[in-house]
CSV table of C-alpha atoms in Angstrom, one decimal:
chain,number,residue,atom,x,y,z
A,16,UNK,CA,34.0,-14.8,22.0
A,17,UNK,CA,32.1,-17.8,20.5
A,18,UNK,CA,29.1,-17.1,22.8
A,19,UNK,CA,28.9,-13.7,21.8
A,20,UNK,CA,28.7,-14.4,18.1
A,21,UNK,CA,26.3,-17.4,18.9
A,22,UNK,CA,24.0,-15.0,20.6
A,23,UNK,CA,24.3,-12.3,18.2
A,24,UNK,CA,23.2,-14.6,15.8
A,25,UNK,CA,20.4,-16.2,17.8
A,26,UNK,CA,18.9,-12.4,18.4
A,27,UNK,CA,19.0,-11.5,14.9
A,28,UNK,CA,17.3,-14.2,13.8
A,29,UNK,CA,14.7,-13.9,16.5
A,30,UNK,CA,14.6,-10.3,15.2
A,31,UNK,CA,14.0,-11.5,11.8
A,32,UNK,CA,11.1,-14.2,12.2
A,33,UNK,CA,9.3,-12.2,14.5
A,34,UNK,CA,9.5,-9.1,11.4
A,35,UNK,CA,8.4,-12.2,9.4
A,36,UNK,CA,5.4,-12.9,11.9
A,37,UNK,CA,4.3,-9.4,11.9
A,38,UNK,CA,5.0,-8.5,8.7
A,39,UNK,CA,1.9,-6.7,6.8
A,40,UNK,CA,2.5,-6.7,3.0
A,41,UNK,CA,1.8,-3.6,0.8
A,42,UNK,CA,1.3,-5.6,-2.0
A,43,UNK,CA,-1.9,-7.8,-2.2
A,44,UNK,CA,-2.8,-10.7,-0.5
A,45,UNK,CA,-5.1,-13.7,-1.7
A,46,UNK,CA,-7.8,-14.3,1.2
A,47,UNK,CA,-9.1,-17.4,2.2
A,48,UNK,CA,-12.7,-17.7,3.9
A,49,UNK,CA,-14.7,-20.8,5.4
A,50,UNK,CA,-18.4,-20.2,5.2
A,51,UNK,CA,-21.3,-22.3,6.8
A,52,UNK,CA,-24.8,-22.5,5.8
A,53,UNK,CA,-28.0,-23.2,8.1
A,54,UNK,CA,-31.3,-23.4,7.4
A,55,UNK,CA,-34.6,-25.7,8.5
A,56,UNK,CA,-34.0,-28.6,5.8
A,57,UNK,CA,-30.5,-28.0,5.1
A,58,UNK,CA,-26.9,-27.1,6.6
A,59,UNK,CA,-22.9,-26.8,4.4
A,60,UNK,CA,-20.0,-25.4,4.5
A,61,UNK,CA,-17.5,-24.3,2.0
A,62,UNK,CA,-14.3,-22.2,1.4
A,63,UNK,CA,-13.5,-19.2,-1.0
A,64,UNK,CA,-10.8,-17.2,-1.7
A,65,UNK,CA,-10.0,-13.8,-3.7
A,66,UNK,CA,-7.1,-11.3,-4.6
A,67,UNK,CA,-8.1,-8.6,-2.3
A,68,UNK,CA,-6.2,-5.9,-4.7
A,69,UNK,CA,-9.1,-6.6,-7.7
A,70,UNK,CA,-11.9,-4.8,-5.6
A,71,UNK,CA,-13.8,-2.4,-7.8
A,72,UNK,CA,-13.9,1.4,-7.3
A,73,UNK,CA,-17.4,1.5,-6.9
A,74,UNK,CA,-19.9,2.8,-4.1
A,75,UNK,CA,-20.3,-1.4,-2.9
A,76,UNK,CA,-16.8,-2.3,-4.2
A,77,UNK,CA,-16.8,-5.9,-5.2
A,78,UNK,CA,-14.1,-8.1,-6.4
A,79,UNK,CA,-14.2,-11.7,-8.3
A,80,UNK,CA,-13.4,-15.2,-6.5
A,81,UNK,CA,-10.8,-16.8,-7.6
A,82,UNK,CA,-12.1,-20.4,-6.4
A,83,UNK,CA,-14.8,-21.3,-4.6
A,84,UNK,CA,-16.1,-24.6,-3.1
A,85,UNK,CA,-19.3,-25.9,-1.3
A,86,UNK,CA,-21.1,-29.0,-0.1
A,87,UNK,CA,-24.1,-30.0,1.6
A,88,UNK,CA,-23.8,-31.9,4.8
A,89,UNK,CA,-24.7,-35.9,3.8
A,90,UNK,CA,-24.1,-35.0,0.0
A,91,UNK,CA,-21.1,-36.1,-2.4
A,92,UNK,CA,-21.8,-33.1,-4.8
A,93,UNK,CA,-19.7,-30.2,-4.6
A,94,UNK,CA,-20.4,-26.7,-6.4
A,95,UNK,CA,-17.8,-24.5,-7.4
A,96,UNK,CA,-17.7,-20.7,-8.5
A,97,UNK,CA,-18.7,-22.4,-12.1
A,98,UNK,CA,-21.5,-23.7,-10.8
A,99,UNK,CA,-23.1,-19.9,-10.2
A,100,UNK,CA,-25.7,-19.1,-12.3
A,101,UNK,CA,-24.4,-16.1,-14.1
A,102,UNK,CA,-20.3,-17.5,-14.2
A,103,UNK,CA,-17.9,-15.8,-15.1
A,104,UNK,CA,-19.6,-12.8,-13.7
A,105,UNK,CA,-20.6,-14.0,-10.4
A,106,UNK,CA,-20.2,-15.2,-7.8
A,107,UNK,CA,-18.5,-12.2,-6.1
A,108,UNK,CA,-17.5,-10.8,-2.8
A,109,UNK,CA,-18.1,-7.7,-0.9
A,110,UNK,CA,-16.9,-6.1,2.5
A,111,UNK,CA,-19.8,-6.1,4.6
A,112,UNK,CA,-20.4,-5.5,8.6
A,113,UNK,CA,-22.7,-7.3,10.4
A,114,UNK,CA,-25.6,-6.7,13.2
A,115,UNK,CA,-22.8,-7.1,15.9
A,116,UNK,CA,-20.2,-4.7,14.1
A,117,UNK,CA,-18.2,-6.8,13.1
A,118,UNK,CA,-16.2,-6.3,9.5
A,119,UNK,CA,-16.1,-9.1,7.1
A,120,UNK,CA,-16.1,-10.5,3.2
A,121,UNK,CA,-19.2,-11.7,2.1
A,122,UNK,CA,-20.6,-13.9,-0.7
A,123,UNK,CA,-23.2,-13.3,-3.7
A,124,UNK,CA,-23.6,-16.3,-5.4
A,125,UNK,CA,-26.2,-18.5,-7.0
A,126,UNK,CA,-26.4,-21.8,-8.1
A,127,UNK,CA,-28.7,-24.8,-9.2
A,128,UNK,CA,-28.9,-27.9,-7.5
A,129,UNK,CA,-27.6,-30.4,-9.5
A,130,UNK,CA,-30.1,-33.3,-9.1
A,131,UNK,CA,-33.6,-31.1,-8.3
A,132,UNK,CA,-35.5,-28.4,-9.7
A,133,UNK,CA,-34.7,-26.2,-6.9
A,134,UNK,CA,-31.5,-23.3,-6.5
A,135,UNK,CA,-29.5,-21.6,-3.8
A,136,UNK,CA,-28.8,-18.3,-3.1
A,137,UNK,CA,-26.1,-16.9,-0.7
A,138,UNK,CA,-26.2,-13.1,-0.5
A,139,UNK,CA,-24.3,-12.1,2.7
A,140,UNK,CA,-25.6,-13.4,6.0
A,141,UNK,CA,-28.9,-14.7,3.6
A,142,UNK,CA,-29.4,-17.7,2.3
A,143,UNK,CA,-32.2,-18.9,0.2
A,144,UNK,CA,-34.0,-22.0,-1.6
A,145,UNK,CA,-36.3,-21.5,-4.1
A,146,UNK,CA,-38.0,-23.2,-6.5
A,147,UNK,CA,-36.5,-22.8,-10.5
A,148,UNK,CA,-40.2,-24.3,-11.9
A,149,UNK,CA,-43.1,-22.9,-9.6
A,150,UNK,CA,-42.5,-19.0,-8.8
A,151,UNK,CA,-45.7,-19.8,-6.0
A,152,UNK,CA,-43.4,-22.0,-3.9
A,153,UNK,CA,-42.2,-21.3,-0.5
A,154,UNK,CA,-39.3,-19.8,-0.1
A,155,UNK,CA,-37.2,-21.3,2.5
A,156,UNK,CA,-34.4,-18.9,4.1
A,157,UNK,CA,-31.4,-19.6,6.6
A,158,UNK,CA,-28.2,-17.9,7.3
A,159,UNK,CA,-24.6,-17.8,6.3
A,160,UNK,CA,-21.6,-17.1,8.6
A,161,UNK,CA,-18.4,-16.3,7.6
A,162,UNK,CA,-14.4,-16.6,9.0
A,163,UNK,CA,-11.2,-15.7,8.0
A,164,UNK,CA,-8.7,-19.0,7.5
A,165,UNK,CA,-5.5,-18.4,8.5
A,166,UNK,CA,-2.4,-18.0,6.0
A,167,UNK,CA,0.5,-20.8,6.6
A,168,UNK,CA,2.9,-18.7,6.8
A,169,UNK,CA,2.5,-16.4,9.7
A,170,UNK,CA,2.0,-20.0,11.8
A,171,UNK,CA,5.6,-21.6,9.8
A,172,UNK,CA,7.4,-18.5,11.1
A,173,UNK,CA,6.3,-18.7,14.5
A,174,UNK,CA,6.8,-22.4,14.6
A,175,UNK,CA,10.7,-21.7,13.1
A,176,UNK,CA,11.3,-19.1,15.8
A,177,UNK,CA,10.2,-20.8,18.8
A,178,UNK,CA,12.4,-24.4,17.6
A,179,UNK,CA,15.2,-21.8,17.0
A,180,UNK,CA,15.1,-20.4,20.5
A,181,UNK,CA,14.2,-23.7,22.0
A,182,UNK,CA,17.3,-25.0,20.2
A,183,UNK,CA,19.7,-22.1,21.0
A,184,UNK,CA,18.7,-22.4,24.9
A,185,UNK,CA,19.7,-26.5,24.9
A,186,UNK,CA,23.5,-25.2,23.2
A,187,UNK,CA,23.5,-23.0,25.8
A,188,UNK,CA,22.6,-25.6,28.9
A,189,UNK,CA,24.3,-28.2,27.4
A,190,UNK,CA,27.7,-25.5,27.3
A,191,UNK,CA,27.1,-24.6,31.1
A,192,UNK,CA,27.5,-28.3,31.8
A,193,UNK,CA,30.5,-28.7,30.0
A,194,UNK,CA,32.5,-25.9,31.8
A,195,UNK,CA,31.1,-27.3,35.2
């Protein structure tokens, strides 16, 4: 009898943590992104994240970041979402789908460097360098690409089941060998 109830409660909460793993929620999420930059004279990366429930209405819809962060390979400075040009406006970020079909958020941020006369530009896939005191310069361009980081939880859940199970079969082996 004390099998039965130890199994029962071993299958329920296998039944549980796996409705955990695959669990979508109806209510917002907040979404994390890592982002690299490459161009000729320059490569970074950075992270962002937004509330994906604050997306405007409009044709493009568009929603706010909620934090932002971004350095330069070989450079201490870091820029944040403050650092954009037209804050608290910008930066933003937009669904998008690029040349290979693929579905993803997007950045449209701006911002100064910190120690040159120069700024930065990522719109999308785009990235640009430009010059803030000779509108003549060359432009330099490069390109962004963007993936999703995984939430925590999803990977806590599946790490909680599988000890559970793990732990359950060892009661169980270690119970054969006691009635042997």
């Amino acid at each position: 009898m004390k099998l039965v109830s130890k199994l029962l409660v071993a299958a329920t909460t296998l039944t549980l943590g796996f409705a955990t793993v695959d669990a979508k929620s109806a209510s917002a999420a907040i979404l994390n992104y890592a982002f690299t930059v490459d161009s000729p004279v320059t490569k970074g990366s950075g992270f962002f994240s937004f509330d994906d429930s604050t997306f405007s209405n409009d044709y493009n819809p568009e929603a706010s970041i909620q934090s932002l962060s971004f350095k330069f390979d070989g450079d201490s400075t870091v820029y944040t979402e403050q650092d954009d040009a037209n804050y608290p406006d910008f930066p933003l970020v937009f669904p998008t789908t690029s040349l290979t079909g693929q579905t993803y958020f997007a950045l449209d941020y701006q911002f100064d460097d910190k120690a040159n006369p120069i700024s930065y530009e990522i719109i999308g896939e785009d990235f640009t360098i430009f010059s803030k005191t000779s509108p003549d310069a060359e432009l330099i361009s490069g390109t962004v690409s963007y993936r999703q980081v995984p939430e925590p939880t999803p990977l806590v859940g599946t790490l909680f089941v599988c000890s559970l199970g793990w732990m359950m079969k060892r009661k169980v082996v270690s119970m054969k060998k006691v009635k042997i």
